[in-house]
CSV table of C-alpha atoms and ligand atoms in Angstrom, one decimal:
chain,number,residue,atom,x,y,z
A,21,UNK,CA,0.0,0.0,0.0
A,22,UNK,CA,3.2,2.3,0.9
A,23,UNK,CA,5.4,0.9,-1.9
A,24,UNK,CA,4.8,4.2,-4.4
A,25,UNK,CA,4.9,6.1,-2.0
A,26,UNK,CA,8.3,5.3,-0.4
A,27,UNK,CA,9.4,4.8,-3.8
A,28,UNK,CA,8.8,8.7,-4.7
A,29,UNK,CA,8.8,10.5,-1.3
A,30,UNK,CA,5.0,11.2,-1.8
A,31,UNK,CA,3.6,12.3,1.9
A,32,UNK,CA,0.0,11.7,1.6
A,33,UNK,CA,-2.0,10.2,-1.2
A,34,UNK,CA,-5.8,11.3,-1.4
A,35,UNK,CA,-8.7,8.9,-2.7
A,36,UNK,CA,-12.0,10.0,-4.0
A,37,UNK,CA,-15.2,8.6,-5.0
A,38,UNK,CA,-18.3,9.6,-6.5
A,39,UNK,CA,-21.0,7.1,-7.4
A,40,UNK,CA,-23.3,9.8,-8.6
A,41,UNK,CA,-20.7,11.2,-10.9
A,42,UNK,CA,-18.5,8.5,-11.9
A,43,UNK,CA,-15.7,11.1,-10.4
A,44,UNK,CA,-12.2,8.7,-9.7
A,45,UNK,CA,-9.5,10.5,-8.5
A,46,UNK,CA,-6.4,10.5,-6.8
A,47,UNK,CA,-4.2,13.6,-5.3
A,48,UNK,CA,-0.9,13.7,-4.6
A,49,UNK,CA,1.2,16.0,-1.9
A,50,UNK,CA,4.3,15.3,-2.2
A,51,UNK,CA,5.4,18.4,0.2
A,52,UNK,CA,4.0,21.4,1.4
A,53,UNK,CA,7.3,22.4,2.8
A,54,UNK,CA,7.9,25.6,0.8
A,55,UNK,CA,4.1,26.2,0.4
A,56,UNK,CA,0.9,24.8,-0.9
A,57,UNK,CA,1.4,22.1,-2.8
A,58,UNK,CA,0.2,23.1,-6.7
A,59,UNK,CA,-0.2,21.2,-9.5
A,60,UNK,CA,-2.0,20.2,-12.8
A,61,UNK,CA,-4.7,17.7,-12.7
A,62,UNK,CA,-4.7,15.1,-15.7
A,63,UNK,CA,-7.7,13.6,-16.7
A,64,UNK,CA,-6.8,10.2,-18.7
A,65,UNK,CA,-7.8,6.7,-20.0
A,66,UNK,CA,-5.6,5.5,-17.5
A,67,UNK,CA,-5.9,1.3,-17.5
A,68,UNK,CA,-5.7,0.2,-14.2
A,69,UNK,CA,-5.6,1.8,-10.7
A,70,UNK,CA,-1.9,1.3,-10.1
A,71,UNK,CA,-0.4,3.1,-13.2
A,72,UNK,CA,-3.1,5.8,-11.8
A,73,UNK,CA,-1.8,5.8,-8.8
A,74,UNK,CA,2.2,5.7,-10.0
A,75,UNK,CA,1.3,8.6,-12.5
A,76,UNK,CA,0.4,10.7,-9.4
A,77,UNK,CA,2.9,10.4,-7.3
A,78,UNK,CA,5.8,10.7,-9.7
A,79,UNK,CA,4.2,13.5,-10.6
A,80,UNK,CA,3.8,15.2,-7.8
A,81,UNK,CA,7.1,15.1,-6.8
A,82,UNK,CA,8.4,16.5,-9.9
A,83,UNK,CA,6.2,19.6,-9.0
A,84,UNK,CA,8.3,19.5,-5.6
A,85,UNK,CA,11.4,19.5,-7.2
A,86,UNK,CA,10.5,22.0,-10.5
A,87,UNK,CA,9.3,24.8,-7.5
A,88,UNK,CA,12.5,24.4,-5.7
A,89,UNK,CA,14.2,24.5,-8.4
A,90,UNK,CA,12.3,28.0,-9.7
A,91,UNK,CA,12.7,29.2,-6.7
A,92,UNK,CA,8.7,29.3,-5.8
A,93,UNK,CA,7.2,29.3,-2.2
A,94,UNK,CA,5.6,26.5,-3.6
A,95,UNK,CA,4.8,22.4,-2.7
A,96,UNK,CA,4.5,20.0,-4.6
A,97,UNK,CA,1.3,17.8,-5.6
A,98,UNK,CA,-0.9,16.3,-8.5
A,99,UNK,CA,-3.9,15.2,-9.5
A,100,UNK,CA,-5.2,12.7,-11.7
A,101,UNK,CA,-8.2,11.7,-12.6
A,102,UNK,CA,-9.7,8.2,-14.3
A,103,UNK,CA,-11.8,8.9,-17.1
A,104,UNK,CA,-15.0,6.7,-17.1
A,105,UNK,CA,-15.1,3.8,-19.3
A,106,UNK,CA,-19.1,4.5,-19.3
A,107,UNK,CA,-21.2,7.7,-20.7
A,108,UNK,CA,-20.7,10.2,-17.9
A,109,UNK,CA,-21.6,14.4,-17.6
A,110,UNK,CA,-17.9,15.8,-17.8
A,111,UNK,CA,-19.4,18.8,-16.2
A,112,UNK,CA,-20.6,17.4,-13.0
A,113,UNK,CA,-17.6,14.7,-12.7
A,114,UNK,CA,-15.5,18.2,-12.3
A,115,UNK,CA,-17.9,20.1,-10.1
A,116,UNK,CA,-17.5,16.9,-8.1
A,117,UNK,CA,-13.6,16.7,-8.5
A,118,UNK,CA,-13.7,21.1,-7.0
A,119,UNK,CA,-15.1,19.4,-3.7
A,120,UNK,CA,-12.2,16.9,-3.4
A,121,UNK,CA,-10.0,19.8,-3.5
A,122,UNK,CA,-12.1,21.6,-1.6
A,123,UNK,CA,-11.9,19.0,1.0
A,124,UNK,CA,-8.1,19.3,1.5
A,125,UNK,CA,-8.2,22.8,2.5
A,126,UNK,CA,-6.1,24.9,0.7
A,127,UNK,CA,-3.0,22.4,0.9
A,128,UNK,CA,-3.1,21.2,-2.5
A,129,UNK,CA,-3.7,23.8,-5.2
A,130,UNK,CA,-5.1,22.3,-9.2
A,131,UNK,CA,-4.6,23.6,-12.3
A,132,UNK,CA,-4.4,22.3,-16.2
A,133,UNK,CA,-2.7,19.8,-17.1
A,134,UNK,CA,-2.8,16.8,-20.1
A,135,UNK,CA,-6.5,16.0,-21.2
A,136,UNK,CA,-8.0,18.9,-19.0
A,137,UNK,CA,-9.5,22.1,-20.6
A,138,UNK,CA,-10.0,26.0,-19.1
A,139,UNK,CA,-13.1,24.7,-19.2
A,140,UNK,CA,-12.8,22.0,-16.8
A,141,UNK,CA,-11.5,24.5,-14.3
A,142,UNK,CA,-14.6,26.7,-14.8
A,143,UNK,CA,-16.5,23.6,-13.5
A,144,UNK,CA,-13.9,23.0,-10.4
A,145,UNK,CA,-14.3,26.7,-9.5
A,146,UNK,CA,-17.5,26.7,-8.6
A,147,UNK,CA,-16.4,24.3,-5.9
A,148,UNK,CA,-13.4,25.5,-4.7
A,149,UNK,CA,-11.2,28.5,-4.8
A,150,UNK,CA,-8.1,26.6,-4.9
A,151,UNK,CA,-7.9,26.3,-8.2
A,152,UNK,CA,-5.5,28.6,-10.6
A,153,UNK,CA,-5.9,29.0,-14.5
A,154,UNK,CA,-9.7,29.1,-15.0
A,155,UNK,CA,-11.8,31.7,-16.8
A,156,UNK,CA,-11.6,33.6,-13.5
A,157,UNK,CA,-8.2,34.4,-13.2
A,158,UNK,CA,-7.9,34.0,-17.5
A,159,UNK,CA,-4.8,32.1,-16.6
A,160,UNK,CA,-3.3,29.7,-19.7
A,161,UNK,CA,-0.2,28.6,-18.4
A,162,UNK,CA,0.8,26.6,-21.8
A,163,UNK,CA,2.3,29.8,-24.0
A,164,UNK,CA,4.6,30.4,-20.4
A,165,UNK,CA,5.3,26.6,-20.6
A,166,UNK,CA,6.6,27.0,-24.2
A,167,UNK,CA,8.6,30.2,-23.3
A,168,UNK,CA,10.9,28.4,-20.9
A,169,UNK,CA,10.7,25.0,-23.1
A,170,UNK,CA,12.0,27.4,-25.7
A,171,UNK,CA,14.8,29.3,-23.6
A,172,UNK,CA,16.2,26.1,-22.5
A,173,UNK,CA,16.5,24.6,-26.0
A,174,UNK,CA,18.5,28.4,-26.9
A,175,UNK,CA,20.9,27.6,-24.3
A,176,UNK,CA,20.7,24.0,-24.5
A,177,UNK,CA,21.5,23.9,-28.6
A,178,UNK,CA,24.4,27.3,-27.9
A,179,UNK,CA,26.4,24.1,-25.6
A,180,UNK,CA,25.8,21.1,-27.6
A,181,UNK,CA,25.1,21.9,-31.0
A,182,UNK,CA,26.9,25.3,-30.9
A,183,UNK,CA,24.3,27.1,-32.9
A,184,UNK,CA,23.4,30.8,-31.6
A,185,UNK,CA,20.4,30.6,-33.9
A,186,UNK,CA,17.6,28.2,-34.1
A,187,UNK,CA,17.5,28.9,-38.1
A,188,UNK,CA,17.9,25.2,-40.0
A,189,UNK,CA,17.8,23.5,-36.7
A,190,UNK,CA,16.1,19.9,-37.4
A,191,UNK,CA,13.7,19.8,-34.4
A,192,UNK,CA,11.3,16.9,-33.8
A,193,UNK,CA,8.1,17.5,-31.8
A,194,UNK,CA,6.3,14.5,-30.3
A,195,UNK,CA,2.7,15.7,-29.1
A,196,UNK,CA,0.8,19.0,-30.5
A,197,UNK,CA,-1.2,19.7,-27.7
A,198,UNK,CA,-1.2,22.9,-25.5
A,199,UNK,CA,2.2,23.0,-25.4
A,200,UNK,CA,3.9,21.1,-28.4
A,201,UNK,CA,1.8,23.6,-30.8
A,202,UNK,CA,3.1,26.7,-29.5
A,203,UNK,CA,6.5,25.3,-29.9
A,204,UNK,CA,6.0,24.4,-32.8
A,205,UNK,CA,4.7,27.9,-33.9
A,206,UNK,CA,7.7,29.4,-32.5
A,207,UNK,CA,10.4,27.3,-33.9
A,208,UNK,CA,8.6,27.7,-37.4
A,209,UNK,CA,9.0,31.6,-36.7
A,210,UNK,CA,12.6,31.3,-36.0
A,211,UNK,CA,13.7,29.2,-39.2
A,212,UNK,CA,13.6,26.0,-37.9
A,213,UNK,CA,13.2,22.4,-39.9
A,214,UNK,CA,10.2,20.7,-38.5
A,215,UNK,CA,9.4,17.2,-38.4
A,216,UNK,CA,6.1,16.6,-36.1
A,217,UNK,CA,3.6,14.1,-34.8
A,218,UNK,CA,0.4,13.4,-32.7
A,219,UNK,CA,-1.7,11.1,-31.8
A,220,UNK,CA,-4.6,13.2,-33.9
A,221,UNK,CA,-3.4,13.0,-37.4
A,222,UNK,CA,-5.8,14.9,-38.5
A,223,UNK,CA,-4.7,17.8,-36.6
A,224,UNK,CA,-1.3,17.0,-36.5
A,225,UNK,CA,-1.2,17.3,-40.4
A,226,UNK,CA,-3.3,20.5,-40.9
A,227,UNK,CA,-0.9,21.7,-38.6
A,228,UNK,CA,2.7,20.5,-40.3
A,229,UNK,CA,1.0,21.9,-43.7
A,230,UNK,CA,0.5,25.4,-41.8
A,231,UNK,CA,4.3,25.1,-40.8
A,232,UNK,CA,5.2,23.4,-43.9
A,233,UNK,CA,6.8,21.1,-41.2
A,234,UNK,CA,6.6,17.1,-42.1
A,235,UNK,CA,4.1,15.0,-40.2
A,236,UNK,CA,4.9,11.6,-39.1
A,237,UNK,CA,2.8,8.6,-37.4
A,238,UNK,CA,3.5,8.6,-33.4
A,239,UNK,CA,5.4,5.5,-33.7
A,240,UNK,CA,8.0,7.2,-36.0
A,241,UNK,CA,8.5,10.2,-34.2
A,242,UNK,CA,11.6,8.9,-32.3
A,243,UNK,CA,13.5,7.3,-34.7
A,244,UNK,CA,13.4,10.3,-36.9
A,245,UNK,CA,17.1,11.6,-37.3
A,246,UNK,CA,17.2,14.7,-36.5
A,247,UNK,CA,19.4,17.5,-34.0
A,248,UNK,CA,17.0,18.0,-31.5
A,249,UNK,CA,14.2,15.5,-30.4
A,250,UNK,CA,11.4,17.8,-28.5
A,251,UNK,CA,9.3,15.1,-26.3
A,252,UNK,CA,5.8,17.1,-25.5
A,253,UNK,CA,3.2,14.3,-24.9
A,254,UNK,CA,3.3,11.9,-22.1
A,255,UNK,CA,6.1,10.8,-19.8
A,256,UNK,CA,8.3,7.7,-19.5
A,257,UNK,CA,9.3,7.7,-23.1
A,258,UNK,CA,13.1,7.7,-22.8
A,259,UNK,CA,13.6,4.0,-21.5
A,260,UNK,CA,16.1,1.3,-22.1
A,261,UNK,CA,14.1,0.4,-25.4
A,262,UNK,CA,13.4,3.7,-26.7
A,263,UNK,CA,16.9,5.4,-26.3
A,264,UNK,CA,18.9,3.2,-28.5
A,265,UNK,CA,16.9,3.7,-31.1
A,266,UNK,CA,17.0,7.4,-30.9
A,267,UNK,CA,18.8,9.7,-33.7
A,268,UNK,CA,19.7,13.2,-32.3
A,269,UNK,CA,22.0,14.9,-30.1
A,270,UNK,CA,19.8,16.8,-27.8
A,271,UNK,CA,16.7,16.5,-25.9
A,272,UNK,CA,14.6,19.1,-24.9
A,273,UNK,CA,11.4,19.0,-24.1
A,274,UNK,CA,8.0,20.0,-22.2
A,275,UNK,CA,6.9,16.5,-21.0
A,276,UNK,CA,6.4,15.8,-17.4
A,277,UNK,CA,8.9,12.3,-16.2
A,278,UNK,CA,10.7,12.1,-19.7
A,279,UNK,CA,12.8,9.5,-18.0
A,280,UNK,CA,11.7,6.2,-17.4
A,281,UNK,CA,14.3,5.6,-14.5
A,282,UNK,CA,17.3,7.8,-13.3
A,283,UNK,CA,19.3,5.3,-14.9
A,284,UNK,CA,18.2,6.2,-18.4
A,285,UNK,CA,20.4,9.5,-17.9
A,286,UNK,CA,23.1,7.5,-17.8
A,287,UNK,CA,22.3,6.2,-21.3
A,288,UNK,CA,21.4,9.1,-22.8
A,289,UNK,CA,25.0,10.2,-21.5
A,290,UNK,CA,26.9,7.2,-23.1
A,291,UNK,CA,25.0,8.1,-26.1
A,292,UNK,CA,26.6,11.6,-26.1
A,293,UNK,CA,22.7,13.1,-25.8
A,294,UNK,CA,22.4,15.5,-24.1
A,295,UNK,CA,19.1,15.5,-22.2
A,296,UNK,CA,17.9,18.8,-19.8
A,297,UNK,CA,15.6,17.8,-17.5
A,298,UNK,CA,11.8,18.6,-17.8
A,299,UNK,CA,11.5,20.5,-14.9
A,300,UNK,CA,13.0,22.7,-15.4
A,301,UNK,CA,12.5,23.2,-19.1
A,302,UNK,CA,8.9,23.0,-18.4
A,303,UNK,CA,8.7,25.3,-15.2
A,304,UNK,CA,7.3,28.6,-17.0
A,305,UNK,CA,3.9,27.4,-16.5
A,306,UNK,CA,3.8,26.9,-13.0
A,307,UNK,CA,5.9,30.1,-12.7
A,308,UNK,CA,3.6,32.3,-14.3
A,309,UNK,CA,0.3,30.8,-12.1
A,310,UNK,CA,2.2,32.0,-9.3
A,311,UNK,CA,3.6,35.5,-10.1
A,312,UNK,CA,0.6,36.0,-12.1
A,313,UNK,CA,-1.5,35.7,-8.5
A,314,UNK,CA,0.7,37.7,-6.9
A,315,UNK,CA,-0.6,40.4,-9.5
A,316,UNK,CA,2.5,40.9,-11.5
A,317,UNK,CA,2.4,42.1,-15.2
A,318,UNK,CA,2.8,40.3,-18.4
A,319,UNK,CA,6.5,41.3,-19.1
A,320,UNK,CA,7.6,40.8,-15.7
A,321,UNK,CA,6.2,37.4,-16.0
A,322,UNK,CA,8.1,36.5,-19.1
A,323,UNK,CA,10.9,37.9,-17.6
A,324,UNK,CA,10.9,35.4,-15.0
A,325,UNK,CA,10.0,32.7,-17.0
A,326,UNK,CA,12.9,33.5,-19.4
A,327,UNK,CA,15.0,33.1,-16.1
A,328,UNK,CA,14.8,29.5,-17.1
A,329,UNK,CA,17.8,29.6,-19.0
A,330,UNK,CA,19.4,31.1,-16.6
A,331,UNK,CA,19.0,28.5,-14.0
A,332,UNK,CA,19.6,25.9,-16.7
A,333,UNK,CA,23.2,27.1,-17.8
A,334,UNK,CA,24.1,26.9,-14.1
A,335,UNK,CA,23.3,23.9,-14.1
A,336,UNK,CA,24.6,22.7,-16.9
A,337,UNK,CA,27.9,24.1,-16.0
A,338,UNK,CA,27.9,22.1,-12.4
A,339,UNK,CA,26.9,19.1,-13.9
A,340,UNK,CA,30.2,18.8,-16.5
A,341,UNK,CA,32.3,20.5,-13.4
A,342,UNK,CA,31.4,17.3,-11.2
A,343,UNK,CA,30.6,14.8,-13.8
A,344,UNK,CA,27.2,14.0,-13.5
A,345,UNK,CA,24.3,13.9,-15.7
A,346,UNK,CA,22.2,16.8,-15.3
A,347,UNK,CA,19.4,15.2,-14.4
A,348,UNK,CA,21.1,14.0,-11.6
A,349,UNK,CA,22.2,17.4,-10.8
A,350,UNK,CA,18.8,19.0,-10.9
A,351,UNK,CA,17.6,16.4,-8.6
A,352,UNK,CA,20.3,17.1,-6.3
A,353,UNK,CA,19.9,21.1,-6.2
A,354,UNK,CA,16.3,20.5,-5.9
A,355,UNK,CA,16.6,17.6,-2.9
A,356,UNK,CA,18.9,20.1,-0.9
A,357,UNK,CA,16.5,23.1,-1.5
A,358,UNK,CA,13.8,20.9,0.2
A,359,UNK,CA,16.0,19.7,2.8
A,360,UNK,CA,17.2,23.5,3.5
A,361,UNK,CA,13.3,24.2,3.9
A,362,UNK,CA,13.0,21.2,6.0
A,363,UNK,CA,16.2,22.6,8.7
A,364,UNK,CA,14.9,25.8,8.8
A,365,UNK,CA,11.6,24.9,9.6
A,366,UNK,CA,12.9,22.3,12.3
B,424,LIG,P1,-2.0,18.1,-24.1
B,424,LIG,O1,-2.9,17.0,-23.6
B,424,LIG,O2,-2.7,19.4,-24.5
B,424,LIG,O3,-1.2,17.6,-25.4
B,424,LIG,C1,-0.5,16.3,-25.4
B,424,LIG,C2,-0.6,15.9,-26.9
B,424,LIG,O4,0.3,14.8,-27.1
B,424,LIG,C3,-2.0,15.5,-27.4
B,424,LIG,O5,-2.3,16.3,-28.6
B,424,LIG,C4,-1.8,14.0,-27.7
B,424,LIG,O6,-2.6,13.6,-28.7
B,424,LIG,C5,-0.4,13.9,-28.0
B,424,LIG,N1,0.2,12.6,-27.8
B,424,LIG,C6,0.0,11.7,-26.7
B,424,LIG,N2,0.7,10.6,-26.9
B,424,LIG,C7,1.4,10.8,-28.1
B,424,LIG,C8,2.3,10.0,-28.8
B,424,LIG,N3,2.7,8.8,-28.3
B,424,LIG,N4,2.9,10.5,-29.9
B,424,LIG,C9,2.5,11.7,-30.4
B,424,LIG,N5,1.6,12.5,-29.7
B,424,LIG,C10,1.1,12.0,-28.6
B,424,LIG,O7,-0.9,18.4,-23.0
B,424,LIG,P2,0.0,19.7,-22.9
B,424,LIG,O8,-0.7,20.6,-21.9
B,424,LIG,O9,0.5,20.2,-24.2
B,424,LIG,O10,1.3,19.1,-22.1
B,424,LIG,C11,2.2,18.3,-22.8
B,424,LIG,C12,3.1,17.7,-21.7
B,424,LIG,O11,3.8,18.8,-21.0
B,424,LIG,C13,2.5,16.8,-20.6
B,424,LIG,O12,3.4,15.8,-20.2
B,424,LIG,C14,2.3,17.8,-19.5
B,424,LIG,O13,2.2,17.2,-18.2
B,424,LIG,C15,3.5,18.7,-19.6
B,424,LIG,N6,3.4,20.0,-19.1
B,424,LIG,C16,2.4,20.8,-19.5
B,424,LIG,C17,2.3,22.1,-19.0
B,424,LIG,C18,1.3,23.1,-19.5
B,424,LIG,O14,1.4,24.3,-19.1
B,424,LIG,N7,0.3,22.7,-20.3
B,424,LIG,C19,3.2,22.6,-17.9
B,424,LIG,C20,4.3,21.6,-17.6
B,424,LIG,C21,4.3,20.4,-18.1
């Protein structure tokens, strides 16, 4: 019953029910050490309870480690809910998911995140105030998100690929949702060479014939050779089956748990990819939820999220200085952030 959450740190794991509204759902806090614990809520297919349940937690602590890491008086948590396998009212299943959060008090905080919509959070406002990015508070964190995915692949392709420019850059985008579009748009803007794919082709394609980008089927996407592979769907894609296979130099990308296990850095490393780790490529988001609350401007928010780079250089630089991949790194700065938190509340 513990083993996930030993496995990922996670300090409490939340249940909920509704028979009247089909509403499963779990919520992760992972810490509340620095603050409220915020995070998405994803609302999947998932196929059993346990990859529900796994899904949560390791996401939840990333959202512990991608605040400390931004530097935001923020914990850590995550939501996820099951979609039905039967007809259900989406609009009522939500209502119903506001009073789980209600019910926790202001210690977990939701937001967007893969398969929900503005909409949804209109739905879980009327239950709850802890809930950021609905109409309410106009709030789309996705264009931050592709900001500092976008920053950290300027610095990221300036070390490994020695390009100043994105301009004839071969990028490969996997996923063309919130997040993976934008990008997509941008790198178009700046010159780059496109090669994309989604699980909608339909959409995918009207899309790459917008960009004049080239659309491939999902199962091609990462096998395409190319300079910079851009992962922006779902997580555990780089694993010991998937990395081998993989044709490109640099990996960048907004996904959530990229990595199937710490170990995979390792072989990205051998491989002489270099991988920057999604959170903090993908923390512009979460960064603008919070400083946009705090009523701060437009600019100053892009400002901040543009910071990304910043804290991404660093750590670049620390992780060649000692030798470690950076995901290992960021995990490090991150842990001793919490643990700093931890002492000084003690
Ligand atoms: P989304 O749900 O809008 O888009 C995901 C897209 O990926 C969908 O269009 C889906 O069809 C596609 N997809 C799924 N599996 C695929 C596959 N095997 N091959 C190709 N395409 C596939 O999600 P969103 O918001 O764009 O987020 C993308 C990722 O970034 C998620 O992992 C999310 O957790 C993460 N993220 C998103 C943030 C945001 O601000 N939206 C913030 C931080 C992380």
């Amino acid at each position: 019953m513990f083993v996930t959450l030993e496995q990922t740190d996670v300090a409490e794991l939340h249940q909920f029910r509704d028979p009247v509204t089909g509403l499963r759902a779990l919520i992760a806090i992972h810490s509340t050490r620095l603050g409220p614990a915020l995070g998405g809520c994803r609302f999947l297919p998932y196929p059993d309870e346990a990859t529900a349940e796994i899904d949560a937690c390791r996401l939840a602590r990333g959202m512990s480690l991608k605040a400390a890491m931004a530097g935001l008086p923020l914990g850590g948590g995550k939501a996820v809910i099951m979609e039905p396998d039967k007809p259900y009212d989406r609009a009522a299943l939500f209502r119903s998911f506001g009073r789980a959060v209600e019910s926790l008090g202001g210690r977990y905080i939701t937001a967007m995140d893969a398969g929900t919509e503005m909409s949804d959070l209109d739905q879980v406002a009327r239950q709850t105030r802890h809930v950021r990015g609905s109409s309410a508070d106009g709030m789309d964190p996705s264009p931050f998100t592709a900001l500092g995915v976008y920053t950290a692949l300027q610095v990221a392709s300036e070390r490994q690929l020695h390009r100043q420019d994105l301009k004839g850059l071969h990028v490969a985008i996997q996923g063309l949702g919130h997040v993976g579009r934008r990008l997509a748009m941008m790198l178009a803007w700046a010159g780059a060479r496109l090669t994309v794919s989604d699980l909608d082709e339909a959409r995918g394609m009207a899309l790459a014939e917008r960009l004049k980008a080239t659309f491939v089927p999902p199962e091609r996407i990462m096998q395409v050779p190319c300079d910079v592979f851009m992962p922006c769907a779902l997580g555990g894609i780089l694993n010991a089956d998937s990395i081998p296979r993989l044709d490109t130099r640099l990996i960048v990308g907004a996904a959530n748990n990229q990595l199937a296990s710490l170990e995979d850095a390792h072989h990205l490393q051998d491989r002489h990819i270099l991988y920057t780790p999604d959170y903090v490529n993908n923390a512009g988001g979460l960064i603008a939820l919070t400083l946009h609350h705090q009523q701060l401007g437009n600019e100053t928010v892009r400002r901040k999220v543009k910071g990304i780079g910043r804290t991404l250089r660093h750590l670049l630089n620390d992780a060649e200085r000692l030798r470690v991949s950076p995901a290992i790194m960021a995990d490090r700065m991150a842990e001793q952030r919490l643990h700093d938190a931890r002492e000084r509340a003690a």
